[in-house]
Coordinates of C-alpha atoms in Angstrom, one line a residue:
M197 CA 102.4 -130.2 7.4
I198 CA 99.1 -128.6 6.3
P199 CA 99.3 -125.7 6.8
E200 CA 103.1 -125.3 6.4
T201 CA 103.3 -123.1 9.5
V202 CA 101.3 -123.0 12.7
P203 CA 98.9 -120.0 13.0
S204 CA 99.9 -117.4 15.6
K205 CA 96.5 -117.8 17.3
S206 CA 97.3 -121.4 18.2
S207 CA 97.8 -122.4 21.9
Q208 CA 101.4 -122.9 23.1
G209 CA 100.7 -126.7 23.4
E210 CA 99.6 -126.8 19.7
K211 CA 102.7 -124.9 18.7
D212 CA 104.9 -127.3 20.6
L213 CA 103.3 -130.4 19.2
F214 CA 103.2 -128.9 15.6
A215 CA 107.0 -128.3 15.8
I216 CA 107.7 -131.8 17.1
L217 CA 105.6 -133.5 14.4
R218 CA 107.1 -131.3 11.7
D219 CA 110.7 -132.0 12.8
R220 CA 110.5 -135.6 14.0
L221 CA 108.1 -137.5 11.7
D222 CA 109.4 -138.8 8.4
E223 CA 108.0 -137.6 5.1
S224 CA 105.5 -140.5 4.7
F225 CA 103.3 -138.6 7.2
I226 CA 100.6 -136.0 6.3
V227 CA 99.7 -133.9 9.3
W228 CA 96.8 -131.6 9.3
H229 CA 96.5 -128.9 12.0
N230 CA 93.0 -127.6 12.9
P231 CA 91.2 -129.4 10.0
N232 CA 87.4 -129.3 9.8
V233 CA 86.0 -132.8 9.7
G234 CA 82.3 -133.1 9.3
G235 CA 81.7 -129.7 10.7
L236 CA 84.0 -130.3 13.7
E237 CA 87.5 -128.8 14.1
A238 CA 90.1 -131.3 15.3
D239 CA 93.5 -130.2 16.5
F240 CA 95.7 -132.7 14.7
I241 CA 95.1 -135.6 12.3
L242 CA 98.1 -137.8 11.3
L243 CA 98.0 -140.1 8.3
S244 CA 100.8 -142.4 7.0
P245 CA 100.6 -145.5 4.7
T246 CA 102.7 -147.4 7.3
F247 CA 101.1 -146.0 10.5
G248 CA 97.4 -145.5 10.0
L249 CA 95.2 -142.6 11.0
L250 CA 95.4 -140.9 14.4
I251 CA 93.5 -137.8 15.8
I252 CA 95.1 -135.9 18.7
E253 CA 93.2 -133.4 20.7
V254 CA 95.3 -130.8 22.6
K255 CA 94.0 -129.3 25.8
G256 CA 95.7 -126.5 27.7
Y257 CA 93.8 -126.9 31.0
N258 CA 95.7 -126.1 34.2
Y259 CA 95.3 -128.9 36.8
G260 CA 93.9 -126.5 39.4
N261 CA 91.1 -125.4 37.1
I262 CA 89.6 -128.8 36.5
L263 CA 86.7 -128.9 39.0
Q264 CA 85.1 -132.1 37.9
A265 CA 85.9 -134.7 35.2
N266 CA 84.3 -137.9 33.9
Q267 CA 84.4 -139.8 30.6
N268 CA 81.8 -137.5 29.1
F269 CA 82.3 -134.0 30.4
F270 CA 84.8 -131.7 32.2
Q271 CA 83.9 -128.7 34.3
I272 CA 86.6 -126.0 33.8
R273 CA 87.0 -122.8 35.8
R274 CA 88.1 -119.8 33.8
T275 CA 88.9 -116.2 34.8
F276 CA 88.9 -113.4 32.3
K277 CA 89.3 -109.7 33.2
G278 CA 88.6 -110.5 36.8
V279 CA 85.4 -112.5 36.0
T280 CA 85.4 -116.2 36.9
T281 CA 83.1 -118.6 35.2
V282 CA 82.6 -122.4 35.2
E283 CA 82.1 -124.0 31.8
S284 CA 81.2 -127.6 30.9
E285 CA 83.1 -129.1 28.0
T286 CA 83.2 -132.5 26.3
S287 CA 86.0 -134.7 27.6
P288 CA 89.1 -134.6 25.4
L289 CA 88.9 -138.3 24.4
K290 CA 85.2 -138.2 23.7
Q291 CA 85.6 -135.0 21.7
C292 CA 88.4 -136.6 19.7
R293 CA 86.4 -139.8 19.0
S294 CA 83.4 -137.9 17.8
Y295 CA 85.4 -136.5 14.8
L296 CA 85.5 -139.9 13.2
I297 CA 82.3 -141.6 14.1
N298 CA 80.5 -140.7 10.9
T299 CA 83.7 -140.8 8.8
F300 CA 84.5 -144.3 10.0
D301 CA 81.3 -145.6 8.4
I302 CA 82.1 -143.8 5.2
F303 CA 85.5 -145.5 5.1
K304 CA 83.8 -148.9 5.1
R305 CA 81.7 -147.9 2.0
F306 CA 84.9 -148.1 -0.1
P307 CA 86.0 -151.7 -0.8
I308 CA 89.6 -150.7 -1.3
L309 CA 89.7 -149.7 2.4
R310 CA 88.3 -152.9 3.9
H311 CA 89.3 -156.6 4.1
A312 CA 87.3 -158.8 1.8
S313 CA 88.0 -162.1 3.6
G314 CA 89.9 -163.7 6.5
D315 CA 89.7 -163.0 10.2
R316 CA 89.2 -159.2 9.7
Q317 CA 86.6 -159.5 6.9
G318 CA 84.6 -156.3 6.5
K319 CA 87.0 -154.4 8.8
L320 CA 89.3 -151.6 7.7
V321 CA 92.7 -152.4 6.3
M322 CA 94.4 -149.9 8.6
P323 CA 94.1 -148.9 12.3
I324 CA 92.3 -145.7 13.3
G325 CA 93.0 -144.2 16.7
H326 CA 92.6 -141.1 18.8
G327 CA 94.4 -139.6 21.8
A328 CA 94.8 -136.5 23.8
L329 CA 97.6 -134.2 24.9
M330 CA 97.3 -132.3 28.2
S331 CA 99.9 -129.6 27.5
N332 CA 99.8 -127.8 30.9
I333 CA 99.4 -130.8 33.2
K334 CA 102.2 -133.0 34.5
M335 CA 101.9 -136.8 34.8
S336 CA 102.8 -136.5 38.5
Q337 CA 99.7 -134.3 39.2
V338 CA 97.3 -136.8 37.6
S339 CA 99.0 -139.7 39.3
E340 CA 98.0 -138.3 42.7
D341 CA 94.3 -137.8 41.6
A342 CA 92.7 -141.2 41.2
G343 CA 89.5 -139.8 39.7
L344 CA 91.3 -137.8 37.0
L345 CA 93.7 -140.6 36.3
G346 CA 90.7 -142.8 35.5
V347 CA 89.6 -140.3 32.8
L348 CA 93.0 -139.2 31.5
T349 CA 94.6 -142.6 31.3
P350 CA 98.0 -143.1 29.7
P351 CA 99.2 -144.1 27.2
R352 CA 96.1 -142.7 25.2
V353 CA 96.7 -139.4 27.0
A354 CA 100.1 -137.7 27.1
F355 CA 101.1 -134.9 29.5
R356 CA 103.4 -131.9 29.6
D357 CA 106.5 -133.6 30.8
E358 CA 106.2 -136.3 28.1
L359 CA 105.6 -133.5 25.5
L360 CA 108.9 -131.9 26.4
A361 CA 110.7 -135.3 26.2
W362 CA 109.3 -135.8 22.7
K363 CA 111.5 -133.0 21.4
E364 CA 114.5 -135.3 21.8
L365 CA 113.0 -138.5 20.2
N366 CA 113.9 -139.7 16.8
S367 CA 111.2 -140.6 14.2
T368 CA 111.1 -144.2 15.1
E369 CA 110.8 -143.5 18.9
L370 CA 108.0 -140.9 18.4
V371 CA 106.0 -143.2 16.0
S372 CA 106.3 -146.0 18.6
R373 CA 104.9 -143.7 21.3
L374 CA 102.1 -142.4 19.1
R375 CA 101.0 -146.0 18.3
Q376 CA 100.3 -146.5 21.9
M377 CA 97.5 -144.0 21.7
F378 CA 95.5 -146.5 19.6
T379 CA 92.9 -148.5 21.5
V380 CA 93.6 -151.4 19.0
Y381 CA 96.6 -151.5 16.8
F382 CA 97.5 -154.2 14.4
S383 CA 100.1 -154.7 11.7
F384 CA 99.0 -154.1 8.1
K385 CA 100.3 -153.9 4.6
T386 CA 101.5 -150.5 3.4
L387 CA 98.6 -148.5 2.0
T388 CA 98.7 -147.8 -1.7
E389 CA 98.6 -144.3 -3.2
D390 CA 95.0 -144.8 -4.1
Q391 CA 94.0 -145.9 -0.6
V392 CA 95.7 -142.8 0.9
S393 CA 94.1 -140.6 -1.7
T394 CA 90.7 -142.1 -1.0
I395 CA 91.1 -141.6 2.8
R396 CA 92.0 -137.9 2.2
G397 CA 89.0 -137.5 0.0
I398 CA 86.6 -139.0 2.6
L399 CA 88.1 -136.6 5.3
Y400 CA 88.0 -133.6 3.0
P401 CA 85.5 -134.0 0.1
E402 CA 86.1 -130.5 -1.1
F403 CA 89.6 -131.6 -2.2
V404 CA 88.4 -134.5 -4.4
A405 CA 89.4 -133.8 -8.0
K406 CA 87.6 -136.8 -9.5
E407 CA 86.3 -140.3 -8.9
Q408 CA 87.8 -143.1 -11.1
P409 CA 87.5 -146.9 -11.2
A410 CA 89.9 -148.8 -8.9
T411 CA 92.5 -151.1 -10.5
T412 CA 94.5 -154.0 -9.1
S413 CA 97.2 -151.5 -8.1
S414 CA 94.7 -149.5 -6.0
T415 CA 94.9 -151.9 -3.1
T416 CA 96.9 -154.6 -1.4
D417 CA 96.6 -158.2 -2.4
E418 CA 94.4 -158.8 0.6
V419 CA 91.4 -157.0 -1.0
I420 CA 89.3 -158.5 -3.8
L421 CA 87.8 -155.7 -5.8
P422 CA 84.1 -155.8 -6.6
K423 CA 82.7 -154.3 -9.7
E424 CA 82.2 -150.5 -9.8
C425 CA 84.8 -150.1 -7.0
K426 CA 85.8 -146.4 -6.9
V427 CA 88.9 -144.4 -6.0
L428 CA 88.8 -140.8 -4.8
K429 CA 91.6 -138.8 -6.5
T430 CA 92.5 -135.7 -4.5
L431 CA 94.6 -132.6 -4.9
D432 CA 98.2 -133.2 -4.2
I433 CA 99.7 -131.8 -1.0
E434 CA 100.9 -128.5 -2.6
Q435 CA 97.5 -127.9 -4.2
E436 CA 95.7 -128.7 -1.0
R437 CA 97.9 -126.3 0.9
L438 CA 97.2 -123.6 -1.6
A439 CA 93.5 -124.2 -1.7
R440 CA 93.4 -124.1 2.2
S441 CA 95.5 -120.9 2.3
I442 CA 93.1 -118.8 0.1
G443 CA 92.0 -116.1 2.4
E444 CA 89.0 -113.7 2.2
G445 CA 89.0 -110.7 -0.1
H446 CA 90.3 -110.6 -3.6
R447 CA 92.7 -113.4 -4.6
L448 CA 94.5 -113.8 -8.0
F449 CA 96.1 -117.0 -9.4
S450 CA 98.1 -117.0 -12.6
G451 CA 99.1 -120.5 -13.8
V452 CA 100.4 -122.5 -16.7
A453 CA 98.1 -124.8 -18.6
G454 CA 97.5 -127.9 -16.5
S455 CA 98.6 -126.3 -13.2
G456 CA 95.3 -127.2 -11.5
K457 CA 93.9 -123.7 -11.5
T458 CA 90.3 -125.0 -12.1
I459 CA 90.7 -127.8 -9.5
I460 CA 91.8 -125.3 -6.9
L461 CA 89.0 -122.9 -7.8
L462 CA 86.4 -125.8 -7.4
A463 CA 88.0 -126.8 -4.1
R464 CA 87.6 -123.2 -2.9
A465 CA 83.9 -123.2 -4.0
K466 CA 83.2 -126.5 -2.2
F467 CA 85.0 -125.3 0.9
L468 CA 82.9 -122.1 1.0
V469 CA 79.7 -124.1 0.8
N470 CA 80.8 -126.7 3.4
R471 CA 81.8 -123.8 5.8
D472 CA 78.4 -122.1 5.4
S473 CA 75.6 -123.8 3.6
D474 CA 73.6 -120.6 3.4
S475 CA 76.2 -118.6 1.6
R476 CA 75.7 -117.7 -2.0
V477 CA 78.6 -118.9 -4.1
L478 CA 78.9 -118.2 -7.9
V479 CA 81.3 -119.7 -10.4
L480 CA 81.7 -117.8 -13.7
C481 CA 83.6 -118.6 -16.9
Y482 CA 83.5 -117.6 -20.6
N483 CA 82.9 -120.9 -22.4
I484 CA 79.5 -122.5 -22.5
T485 CA 81.1 -126.0 -22.6
L486 CA 83.4 -125.3 -19.6
A487 CA 80.4 -124.0 -17.6
A488 CA 78.5 -127.2 -18.4
Y489 CA 81.5 -129.3 -17.4
L490 CA 82.1 -127.5 -14.1
R491 CA 78.4 -127.8 -13.3
S492 CA 78.4 -131.5 -13.9
L493 CA 81.4 -131.9 -11.6
L494 CA 79.7 -130.0 -8.8
H495 CA 76.0 -130.9 -9.2
Q496 CA 76.4 -134.6 -10.0
D497 CA 78.4 -135.4 -6.9
S498 CA 75.9 -137.7 -5.2
S499 CA 78.0 -137.9 -2.0
N500 CA 77.8 -134.1 -1.5
P501 CA 74.4 -132.8 -2.5
Q502 CA 75.2 -129.4 -0.9
Y503 CA 77.4 -128.6 -4.0
K504 CA 74.2 -128.2 -6.0
K505 CA 73.9 -124.8 -4.2
I506 CA 76.9 -123.6 -6.0
E507 CA 75.7 -121.6 -9.1
V508 CA 77.7 -122.1 -12.3
H509 CA 77.2 -119.9 -15.4
H510 CA 79.0 -118.8 -18.4
F511 CA 79.0 -115.0 -18.4
H512 CA 76.3 -114.4 -21.0
D513 CA 74.0 -116.8 -19.3
W514 CA 74.6 -115.0 -16.0
A515 CA 74.0 -111.6 -17.6
K516 CA 70.7 -112.9 -19.2
N517 CA 69.5 -114.1 -15.8
I518 CA 70.0 -110.7 -14.2
L519 CA 68.9 -108.5 -17.2
G520 CA 66.0 -110.7 -18.2
R521 CA 67.2 -110.7 -21.7
L522 CA 70.4 -109.7 -23.5
P523 CA 70.5 -106.6 -25.7
H524 CA 69.9 -107.3 -29.4
P525 CA 73.1 -106.9 -31.5
D526 CA 71.3 -104.7 -34.0
N527 CA 70.6 -102.2 -31.3
V528 CA 74.2 -102.0 -30.1
A529 CA 76.7 -99.4 -31.4
G530 CA 80.3 -100.4 -30.8
N531 CA 81.5 -103.5 -29.1
Y532 CA 78.6 -105.7 -28.1
N533 CA 80.3 -107.4 -25.1
I534 CA 81.4 -104.1 -23.6
H535 CA 77.9 -102.6 -24.0
M536 CA 76.4 -105.7 -22.4
G537 CA 78.9 -105.5 -19.5
N538 CA 78.1 -101.8 -18.9
Q539 CA 74.3 -102.5 -18.9
L540 CA 74.8 -105.4 -16.5
L541 CA 77.0 -103.3 -14.2
E542 CA 74.3 -100.7 -14.0
K543 CA 71.7 -103.3 -13.1
I544 CA 73.9 -105.0 -10.5
S545 CA 74.9 -101.7 -8.9
A546 CA 71.2 -100.9 -8.3
S547 CA 70.4 -104.4 -6.9
H548 CA 69.6 -105.0 -3.3
E549 CA 72.4 -106.7 -1.2
S550 CA 70.2 -109.8 -0.8
R551 CA 70.4 -110.4 -4.6
K552 CA 74.2 -110.4 -4.5
W553 CA 76.7 -113.1 -3.7
D554 CA 78.9 -113.8 -0.8
S555 CA 81.7 -115.3 -3.0
I556 CA 82.4 -115.2 -6.7
L557 CA 85.0 -117.4 -8.5
V558 CA 86.1 -116.6 -12.0
D559 CA 87.8 -119.3 -14.2
E560 CA 89.8 -118.5 -17.3
A561 CA 89.7 -114.8 -16.5
H562 CA 91.9 -113.9 -19.4
T563 CA 88.8 -114.4 -21.6
F564 CA 86.8 -111.7 -19.8
F565 CA 86.4 -108.1 -20.8
P566 CA 87.4 -105.6 -18.1
E567 CA 83.8 -104.4 -17.8
W568 CA 82.8 -108.0 -16.9
L569 CA 85.3 -108.1 -14.1
E570 CA 83.8 -104.9 -12.7
C571 CA 80.4 -106.6 -12.7
C572 CA 82.0 -109.5 -10.6
V573 CA 83.3 -107.0 -8.0
Q574 CA 80.0 -105.1 -7.7
A575 CA 78.0 -108.4 -7.6
L576 CA 79.6 -109.2 -4.2
K577 CA 77.7 -108.3 -1.1
D578 CA 80.9 -106.7 0.1
S579 CA 82.7 -105.4 -3.0
E580 CA 85.9 -104.6 -1.1
N581 CA 86.3 -107.5 1.3
G582 CA 84.1 -110.2 -0.2
S583 CA 85.5 -113.4 -1.4
L584 CA 86.6 -113.0 -5.1
T585 CA 88.9 -115.7 -6.5
V586 CA 90.2 -115.1 -10.1
V587 CA 92.4 -117.6 -12.1
S588 CA 94.0 -116.9 -15.4
D589 CA 96.8 -117.8 -17.8
G590 CA 98.3 -115.2 -20.2
S591 CA 99.6 -117.9 -22.6
Q592 CA 96.0 -118.9 -23.2
S593 CA 94.7 -115.5 -24.1
L594 CA 92.8 -116.4 -27.3
Y595 CA 90.6 -113.3 -27.8
E596 CA 91.1 -109.7 -28.5
R597 CA 90.5 -107.8 -25.3
T598 CA 90.9 -104.2 -24.1
K599 CA 94.0 -103.8 -22.0
F600 CA 93.5 -102.9 -18.3
T601 CA 94.9 -103.2 -14.8
W602 CA 93.4 -105.0 -11.8
K603 CA 93.1 -101.6 -10.0
S604 CA 91.0 -100.1 -12.9
V605 CA 88.3 -102.8 -12.4
G606 CA 88.2 -102.5 -8.6
I607 CA 90.2 -105.7 -7.9
Q608 CA 92.7 -105.3 -5.0
A609 CA 95.6 -107.4 -6.3
T610 CA 98.6 -106.0 -4.3
G611 CA 100.0 -108.8 -2.2
R612 CA 97.2 -111.1 -3.1
S613 CA 98.4 -112.9 -6.2
K614 CA 100.2 -116.2 -6.7
K615 CA 101.8 -117.8 -9.7
L616 CA 101.6 -121.5 -10.4
S617 CA 104.3 -123.0 -12.7
R618 CA 104.1 -126.7 -12.1
N619 CA 102.2 -128.8 -14.7
Y620 CA 100.1 -131.7 -13.4
R621 CA 98.1 -132.6 -16.6
N622 CA 100.6 -133.3 -19.4
T623 CA 103.6 -135.5 -19.7
K624 CA 107.0 -133.8 -20.0
Q625 CA 107.1 -134.7 -23.7
I626 CA 103.7 -133.2 -24.5
L627 CA 104.3 -130.1 -22.4
S628 CA 107.7 -129.5 -24.1
A629 CA 106.2 -129.8 -27.5
A630 CA 103.4 -127.4 -26.7
W631 CA 105.6 -124.8 -25.0
N632 CA 107.9 -124.9 -28.0
V633 CA 105.0 -123.5 -30.1
I634 CA 104.9 -120.5 -27.7
E635 CA 108.7 -120.0 -27.7
A636 CA 109.3 -120.6 -31.4
S637 CA 106.5 -118.2 -32.4
S638 CA 108.0 -115.4 -30.2
L639 CA 104.9 -115.4 -28.1
L640 CA 106.9 -114.6 -24.9
S641 CA 107.5 -111.1 -26.0
D642 CA 104.5 -109.2 -24.7
E643 CA 102.9 -107.7 -27.7
S644 CA 100.3 -105.9 -25.7
G645 CA 102.4 -103.8 -23.4
V646 CA 103.3 -103.7 -19.7
E647 CA 99.7 -103.4 -18.4
A648 CA 98.6 -106.6 -20.0
E649 CA 101.7 -108.5 -18.8
A650 CA 101.0 -107.3 -15.3
T651 CA 97.4 -108.4 -15.5
F652 CA 97.8 -111.8 -17.2
P653 CA 101.4 -112.8 -17.0
I654 CA 102.8 -115.5 -19.3
I655 CA 104.4 -118.0 -17.0
K656 CA 106.9 -120.6 -18.2
P657 CA 106.2 -124.1 -16.9
S658 CA 108.8 -125.2 -14.3
S659 CA 108.1 -128.9 -14.5
A660 CA 105.8 -131.7 -15.5
L661 CA 105.3 -134.5 -13.0
R662 CA 104.9 -137.4 -15.5
S663 CA 106.8 -138.8 -18.4
G664 CA 105.5 -140.5 -21.6
T665 CA 106.1 -141.0 -25.3
K666 CA 106.8 -138.1 -27.7
P667 CA 103.8 -136.6 -29.5
L668 CA 103.5 -138.0 -33.1
L669 CA 103.4 -135.6 -36.0
S670 CA 102.0 -137.1 -39.3
I671 CA 102.5 -134.9 -42.4
V672 CA 100.5 -136.4 -45.3
R673 CA 99.5 -135.5 -48.8
S674 CA 95.9 -134.4 -48.3
S675 CA 93.2 -133.7 -45.7
K676 CA 91.6 -137.0 -46.7
D677 CA 94.8 -138.8 -45.8
E678 CA 94.7 -136.9 -42.4
I679 CA 91.3 -138.4 -41.7
E680 CA 92.4 -141.9 -42.5
G681 CA 95.4 -141.6 -40.3
L682 CA 93.3 -140.1 -37.5
L683 CA 90.8 -143.1 -37.7
E684 CA 93.7 -145.5 -37.5
R685 CA 95.0 -143.8 -34.3
I686 CA 91.5 -143.9 -32.7
K687 CA 91.2 -147.6 -33.4
Q688 CA 94.6 -148.2 -31.9
L689 CA 93.7 -146.2 -28.8
L690 CA 90.4 -148.2 -28.3
D691 CA 92.4 -151.4 -28.7
K692 CA 94.7 -150.2 -25.9
G693 CA 91.7 -149.9 -23.6
Y694 CA 90.8 -146.3 -23.9
Q695 CA 87.1 -145.4 -23.7
T696 CA 85.7 -143.2 -26.5
K697 CA 85.1 -140.4 -24.0
D698 CA 88.9 -140.4 -23.2
I699 CA 89.7 -139.3 -26.8
A700 CA 89.2 -135.8 -28.2
I701 CA 89.5 -134.6 -31.8
I702 CA 90.3 -130.9 -31.5
Y703 CA 90.1 -128.7 -34.6
Q704 CA 90.2 -124.9 -35.1
K705 CA 87.3 -124.3 -37.4
I706 CA 85.0 -125.6 -40.2
D707 CA 84.8 -123.1 -43.0
N708 CA 83.8 -123.8 -46.6
Y709 CA 87.3 -125.2 -47.4
Y710 CA 87.2 -127.8 -44.6
R711 CA 83.5 -128.6 -44.7
Q712 CA 84.0 -131.6 -47.0
S713 CA 86.9 -132.9 -44.9
F714 CA 84.8 -132.6 -41.7
N715 CA 81.9 -134.4 -43.3
L716 CA 84.3 -137.2 -44.4
L717 CA 85.5 -137.4 -40.8
T718 CA 82.0 -137.9 -39.3
D719 CA 81.0 -140.3 -42.1
R720 CA 84.1 -142.5 -41.6
L721 CA 83.5 -142.6 -37.8
K722 CA 80.0 -143.9 -38.5
Q723 CA 81.3 -146.4 -41.0
E724 CA 83.8 -147.7 -38.4
D725 CA 81.0 -147.8 -35.8
I726 CA 82.9 -145.5 -33.6
D727 CA 80.6 -143.5 -31.3
Y728 CA 81.3 -139.7 -31.3
Y729 CA 80.0 -136.7 -29.5
W730 CA 80.3 -133.5 -31.5
I731 CA 80.3 -131.0 -28.7
T732 CA 80.5 -127.8 -30.8
Q733 CA 77.8 -128.9 -33.2
S734 CA 75.4 -126.5 -31.5
K735 CA 74.8 -124.3 -28.5
H736 CA 72.5 -127.0 -27.1
Q737 CA 75.3 -129.6 -27.3
K738 CA 77.8 -127.3 -25.6
A739 CA 75.3 -126.3 -22.8
N740 CA 74.7 -130.0 -22.0
Y741 CA 78.2 -131.3 -22.1
N742 CA 78.9 -133.9 -19.5
D743 CA 82.1 -135.7 -18.9
K744 CA 80.3 -139.0 -18.3
L745 CA 78.7 -139.2 -21.7
S746 CA 80.2 -141.6 -24.2
G747 CA 81.7 -140.9 -27.6
V748 CA 84.9 -139.5 -29.0
R749 CA 84.8 -135.8 -28.4
I750 CA 84.9 -133.5 -31.4
I751 CA 85.5 -129.9 -30.3
T752 CA 87.1 -126.6 -31.3
S753 CA 90.2 -125.4 -29.7
L754 CA 88.3 -122.4 -28.3
S755 CA 85.7 -124.5 -26.7
A756 CA 88.3 -127.0 -25.3
L757 CA 89.7 -124.3 -23.0
G758 CA 89.6 -125.6 -19.5
L759 CA 88.9 -129.3 -20.5
E760 CA 91.3 -132.3 -20.6
F761 CA 91.4 -135.7 -22.2
K762 CA 93.6 -138.7 -22.0
A763 CA 94.4 -138.6 -25.7
V764 CA 94.1 -135.7 -28.1
I765 CA 94.2 -135.8 -31.9
I766 CA 94.6 -132.6 -33.8
P767 CA 93.7 -132.7 -37.5
W768 CA 94.4 -129.9 -40.0
V769 CA 97.1 -128.4 -37.9
Q770 CA 97.8 -126.0 -40.8
Q771 CA 94.6 -124.2 -39.7
F772 CA 96.5 -122.7 -36.8
D773 CA 98.8 -120.8 -39.2
N774 CA 97.1 -117.7 -40.5
S775 CA 100.3 -115.8 -41.4
Y776 CA 99.6 -116.3 -45.1
Y777 CA 96.3 -114.4 -44.9
T778 CA 97.2 -111.6 -42.4
A779 CA 100.1 -109.5 -41.3
N780 CA 98.3 -108.7 -38.0
A781 CA 100.9 -109.9 -35.4
E782 CA 98.3 -110.2 -32.6
S783 CA 96.0 -112.3 -34.7
I784 CA 98.9 -114.6 -35.7
I785 CA 99.9 -115.0 -32.0
R786 CA 96.3 -115.8 -30.9
N787 CA 96.1 -118.5 -33.6
K788 CA 99.3 -120.1 -32.3
R789 CA 98.0 -119.9 -28.7
Q790 CA 95.0 -121.9 -29.9
L791 CA 97.3 -124.7 -31.0
Y792 CA 99.0 -124.5 -27.6
V793 CA 95.7 -124.8 -25.9
A794 CA 94.7 -127.8 -28.1
M795 CA 98.0 -129.6 -27.4
T796 CA 97.9 -129.1 -23.6
R797 CA 94.4 -130.7 -23.4
A798 CA 96.3 -134.1 -23.7
Q799 CA 97.1 -135.9 -20.5
Q800 CA 98.9 -139.0 -22.0
E801 CA 99.0 -139.1 -25.8
L802 CA 99.0 -136.5 -28.5
Y803 CA 98.8 -137.0 -32.3
I804 CA 98.9 -134.1 -34.8
F805 CA 98.1 -134.4 -38.5
G806 CA 98.8 -131.9 -41.2
S807 CA 99.0 -131.5 -45.0
G808 CA 99.9 -128.7 -47.4
S809 CA 102.8 -126.2 -47.3
K810 CA 102.1 -123.9 -44.4
S811 CA 105.2 -122.8 -42.5
I812 CA 103.8 -124.2 -39.2
L813 CA 104.3 -127.8 -40.5
G814 CA 108.0 -127.1 -41.0
M815 CA 108.3 -125.5 -37.6
L816 CA 106.8 -128.5 -35.9
K817 CA 108.8 -131.0 -38.1
D818 CA 112.1 -129.3 -37.5
S819 CA 111.7 -129.3 -33.7
S820 CA 113.1 -132.1 -31.7
Y821 CA 109.8 -132.6 -29.8
F822 CA 107.9 -134.9 -32.2
D823 CA 108.3 -138.3 -33.7
V824 CA 107.6 -137.6 -37.3
C825 CA 106.0 -139.9 -39.8

């Protein structure tokens, strides 16, 4: 059920039907209550891989208040506070059918949803129907009114006495009755997971996480897939529930790596624009690369050009747009970013409301300075009640930041925060190995005090949804051997069918010591004719990052924050151990968190290479989470 509970403002008929569908239907069904479809709000939409798609409109008309009825319109008498009016409304069945007129055509654009041959060639692989429930009218009343019976014709229309009887039906009996609401119903093969996901994505484009090529398992054997056939991958049910439940005002989400924080944030941004195309929606983050990635996801969605209205910036770019130019570092005494934040706050506070935003969404908020978050609050047209969505993860706090509380920056967090502990990105094996870096390094003890823990809590992952192979740890004699082992893994991945853009080489830094090794890496990639994309080569490269561009990604752990790849290779893992050079506990912890971030970018496969005598090699080797070679 989406939402999980029926809103109190719903009519009694909607509440009754909600309870019946919740209690009587089996778990293969998804039931949406009051969803918005193409700008219209339906009462109920039911979808099941063995049932099809059904829309039900619930009307609470009293029989005596229907003055006139035909297939197109009803005239309804209403009395409110002693004043009686007559209103014309679209007939229930016509209203119900209008929800899917445009969507029906969109369904047919996806080859996995239509028959490629046979008697039903070109038609949809599952039935779509619509019906109505008259929750305050008995069947006996309509039976005595020939005119009304011709408009509200069973079995496509159900009445109050039948609604009451549904409470006693079992799942099979209820499904059988609901099937009678379809104008045309036919048997069909059980829809695949990709077909169901694509249907959900068509109905609610704001909850599409990504498009990906269809495979032979995306459809039944009735459908022959043409080239470039796509599948819409949507948020799972829990994520969709959460995204839909985000209310107005300030909302905080703390989640583990891979918990879908960014996906939920983007879904919220899409929802806001779909709800009001004139609203100003702003997405902010810290990393240049992440901003470019989010912008490409939103602005290159050819099916939803309205998403181009969503502004996406990394914070410095946003500040530059407002200030005209950023302060020169030579003219700043003290912390540059704090100075810039205060300068920006002053400019925003003096700005006219028309230059501010209806909604602001902050990704990876743990990378922000408190002064920056104050700017976000003040940049809202309504700083107290405006829509501000903030997502963070304390275990990915990679930079030194001033400690603060939400209250101190003007964010009203009491009763408006939620923790996300389920991991969707990584396999259980990758997540366990990465989390061990956090635990083994004593990173769970909050080195920064109670305030920081309350602001950006460190959440332990509760579960990962997929399983795979153990990450591979290769400890070799030299950094040159690391490069050769890395190249061999890339070739193996390409032979397995991975595209170059699916693979990322994530390193910590290139200093004088590693410059020669890095040059060897790029030279060997060229010699092997392996296309690569060095994202962090320059600011220009980062600002123009696009998930669709080809090439093995080469990127730092800091710039990789918020991104994900099917396979990740980490060379020179010893770089993440700086304990030999410093006794600063916070610096050591931040270094290990960088390794955690790098490891959790991997969706399916993770390979780590190291050489030398750093203690981190022994820690990884002695753990039970790696296959070691």
